[in-house]
């Protein structure tokens, strides 16, 4: 499951075609094989449990 | 006793005649004698004269030789030394020409064209782009790269400003989207040193759409640029394409 799908699963009020950035959710993938991560979280609700802010490994 | 001037014979000390020497004219052997400067031979403060092969000496300086004014025949001509102590004429050049040096002497020539400096990149082809995720575009190949702005082996996503080339750059980027999906938007963003540089373009998702952007940026040595692509079709289906005929990421050095 992709990161954006995990977020929608927790917050079903978000539609897949909504602009996550306009909601304050910034996802990023540096094409380095580590997948997408949450670069910035300004959504009105907290980061879903099990997900973390920033790139895994801190790079 | 006095002598009569009428019947006098010359005695020692009397002047019997005045002869005009070189540079003088006139003279005579009796009566009032006049000597005049011969202006054909002697320069005065008022006459006009041509000096030929003369050395003009002052108390401490010697002016040896003069530059002939006939050396300059045309308005705009210049005088230079074709060798030591040898004046020569440089004829006026043509409009737009600039003064340069060739073989050790000045000459006029057309201004040299500025040399291009920059790079242009493309990639391998389709790249996955998760929904609602800014995805970094890799650029594995170069059309050209004049100053090692880019590496095809290390951090291929980056264009890095090399030493000595800080300044203004025209930055251009474009990718294509290989989908018939028309939902949502597509876009790309220029990142500088790992963060959004605030330069992006977004456009509606249409079939096989592609968008490009151009911006002039002021960049320092070691600054690096990247391109992040975006789509929110609601699925992971659209991929962006970086193939040589579909995409580019380039910088053009404009000047300091």
Short mmCIF file of N, CA and C in Angstrom, two decimals, chain A residues 10-55:
data_model
loop_
_atom_site.label_atom_id
_atom_site.label_comp_id
_atom_site.label_asym_id
_atom_site.label_seq_id
_atom_site.Cartn_x
_atom_site.Cartn_y
_atom_site.Cartn_z
N UNK A 10 -6.85 6.13 6.98
CA UNK A 10 -7.07 6.67 8.33
C UNK A 10 -8.04 7.85 8.28
N UNK A 11 -7.90 8.66 7.23
CA UNK A 11 -8.76 9.84 7.10
C UNK A 11 -9.60 9.73 5.82
N UNK A 12 -10.68 9.00 5.89
CA UNK A 12 -11.48 8.75 4.67
C UNK A 12 -12.16 10.00 4.12
N UNK A 13 -12.15 11.08 4.91
CA UNK A 13 -12.72 12.31 4.37
C UNK A 13 -11.85 12.91 3.26
N UNK A 14 -10.63 12.43 3.14
CA UNK A 14 -9.75 12.90 2.07
C UNK A 14 -9.96 12.02 0.84
N UNK A 15 -10.25 12.66 -0.26
CA UNK A 15 -10.42 11.92 -1.51
C UNK A 15 -9.06 11.74 -2.20
N UNK A 16 -8.89 10.66 -2.92
CA UNK A 16 -7.61 10.43 -3.60
C UNK A 16 -7.23 11.54 -4.55
N UNK A 17 -8.24 12.18 -5.13
CA UNK A 17 -7.93 13.23 -6.11
C UNK A 17 -7.87 14.63 -5.49
N UNK A 18 -8.07 14.72 -4.20
CA UNK A 18 -7.85 16.01 -3.54
C UNK A 18 -6.36 16.38 -3.66
N UNK A 19 -6.10 17.65 -3.60
CA UNK A 19 -4.70 18.07 -3.54
C UNK A 19 -4.23 17.97 -2.10
N UNK A 20 -3.39 17.00 -1.85
CA UNK A 20 -2.90 16.82 -0.48
C UNK A 20 -2.15 18.08 -0.01
N UNK A 21 -1.46 18.71 -0.92
CA UNK A 21 -0.68 19.89 -0.53
C UNK A 21 -1.60 21.01 -0.04
N UNK A 22 -2.74 21.14 -0.70
CA UNK A 22 -3.67 22.18 -0.26
C UNK A 22 -4.25 21.86 1.11
N UNK A 23 -4.23 20.57 1.48
CA UNK A 23 -4.70 20.17 2.81
C UNK A 23 -3.58 20.25 3.84
N UNK A 24 -2.37 20.51 3.37
CA UNK A 24 -1.24 20.61 4.29
C UNK A 24 -0.45 19.32 4.43
N UNK A 25 -0.67 18.41 3.50
CA UNK A 25 0.06 17.14 3.55
C UNK A 25 1.04 17.10 2.38
N UNK A 26 2.31 17.06 2.71
CA UNK A 26 3.36 17.10 1.67
C UNK A 26 4.11 15.76 1.67
N UNK A 27 3.87 15.00 0.60
CA UNK A 27 4.55 13.72 0.45
C UNK A 27 5.65 13.86 -0.60
N UNK A 28 6.74 13.15 -0.39
CA UNK A 28 7.88 13.30 -1.30
C UNK A 28 8.55 11.95 -1.50
N UNK A 29 9.04 11.74 -2.71
CA UNK A 29 9.78 10.52 -3.04
C UNK A 29 11.05 10.94 -3.77
N UNK A 30 12.21 10.65 -3.19
CA UNK A 30 13.47 11.10 -3.76
C UNK A 30 14.03 10.10 -4.78
N UNK A 31 13.21 9.15 -5.19
CA UNK A 31 13.60 8.18 -6.23
C UNK A 31 14.92 7.48 -5.90
N UNK A 32 15.09 7.20 -4.64
CA UNK A 32 16.31 6.52 -4.20
C UNK A 32 16.02 5.11 -3.71
N UNK A 33 14.81 4.63 -4.00
CA UNK A 33 14.44 3.28 -3.61
C UNK A 33 13.85 3.16 -2.22
N UNK A 34 13.84 4.25 -1.48
CA UNK A 34 13.30 4.21 -0.12
C UNK A 34 11.82 4.55 -0.08
N UNK A 35 11.25 4.91 -1.19
CA UNK A 35 9.83 5.18 -1.24
C UNK A 35 9.46 6.57 -0.75
N UNK A 36 8.15 6.80 -0.68
CA UNK A 36 7.65 8.12 -0.29
C UNK A 36 7.71 8.30 1.23
N UNK A 37 7.79 9.54 1.63
CA UNK A 37 7.78 9.87 3.05
C UNK A 37 7.03 11.19 3.25
N UNK A 38 6.70 11.49 4.49
CA UNK A 38 5.98 12.73 4.80
C UNK A 38 7.02 13.83 5.00
N UNK A 39 7.07 14.76 4.05
CA UNK A 39 8.06 15.85 4.14
C UNK A 39 7.57 16.96 5.07
N UNK A 40 6.26 17.16 5.08
CA UNK A 40 5.70 18.20 5.96
C UNK A 40 4.26 17.82 6.25
N UNK A 41 3.82 18.06 7.48
CA UNK A 41 2.45 17.72 7.86
C UNK A 41 1.80 18.92 8.53
N UNK A 42 0.85 19.53 7.87
CA UNK A 42 0.13 20.68 8.42
C UNK A 42 -1.37 20.43 8.37
N UNK A 43 -1.74 19.18 8.24
CA UNK A 43 -3.16 18.83 8.20
C UNK A 43 -3.77 19.07 9.58
N UNK A 44 -5.08 19.29 9.58
CA UNK A 44 -5.76 19.61 10.84
C UNK A 44 -5.78 18.46 11.82
N UNK A 45 -5.49 17.29 11.35
CA UNK A 45 -5.44 16.13 12.25
C UNK A 45 -4.01 15.59 12.30
N UNK A 46 -3.67 14.85 13.32
CA UNK A 46 -2.28 14.42 13.50
C UNK A 46 -1.85 13.36 12.48
N UNK A 47 -0.57 13.18 12.40
CA UNK A 47 -0.01 12.14 11.54
C UNK A 47 -0.55 10.78 12.00
N UNK A 48 -1.06 9.99 11.09
CA UNK A 48 -1.63 8.70 11.48
C UNK A 48 -0.61 7.85 12.24
N UNK A 49 -1.13 7.08 13.14
CA UNK A 49 -0.28 6.19 13.93
C UNK A 49 0.47 5.24 13.01
N UNK A 50 1.73 5.06 13.31
CA UNK A 50 2.53 4.16 12.50
C UNK A 50 3.31 4.88 11.39
N UNK A 51 2.92 6.12 11.13
CA UNK A 51 3.65 6.92 10.14
C UNK A 51 4.48 7.98 10.87
N UNK A 52 5.56 8.41 10.25
CA UNK A 52 6.44 9.40 10.87
C UNK A 52 6.73 10.55 9.91
N UNK A 53 7.09 11.66 10.52
CA UNK A 53 7.48 12.84 9.72
C UNK A 53 8.95 12.71 9.32
N UNK A 54 9.23 13.04 8.10
CA UNK A 54 10.62 13.04 7.63
C UNK A 54 11.00 11.76 6.94
N UNK A 55 12.16 11.80 6.37
CA UNK A 55 12.64 10.67 5.58
C UNK A 55 13.22 9.60 6.51
#
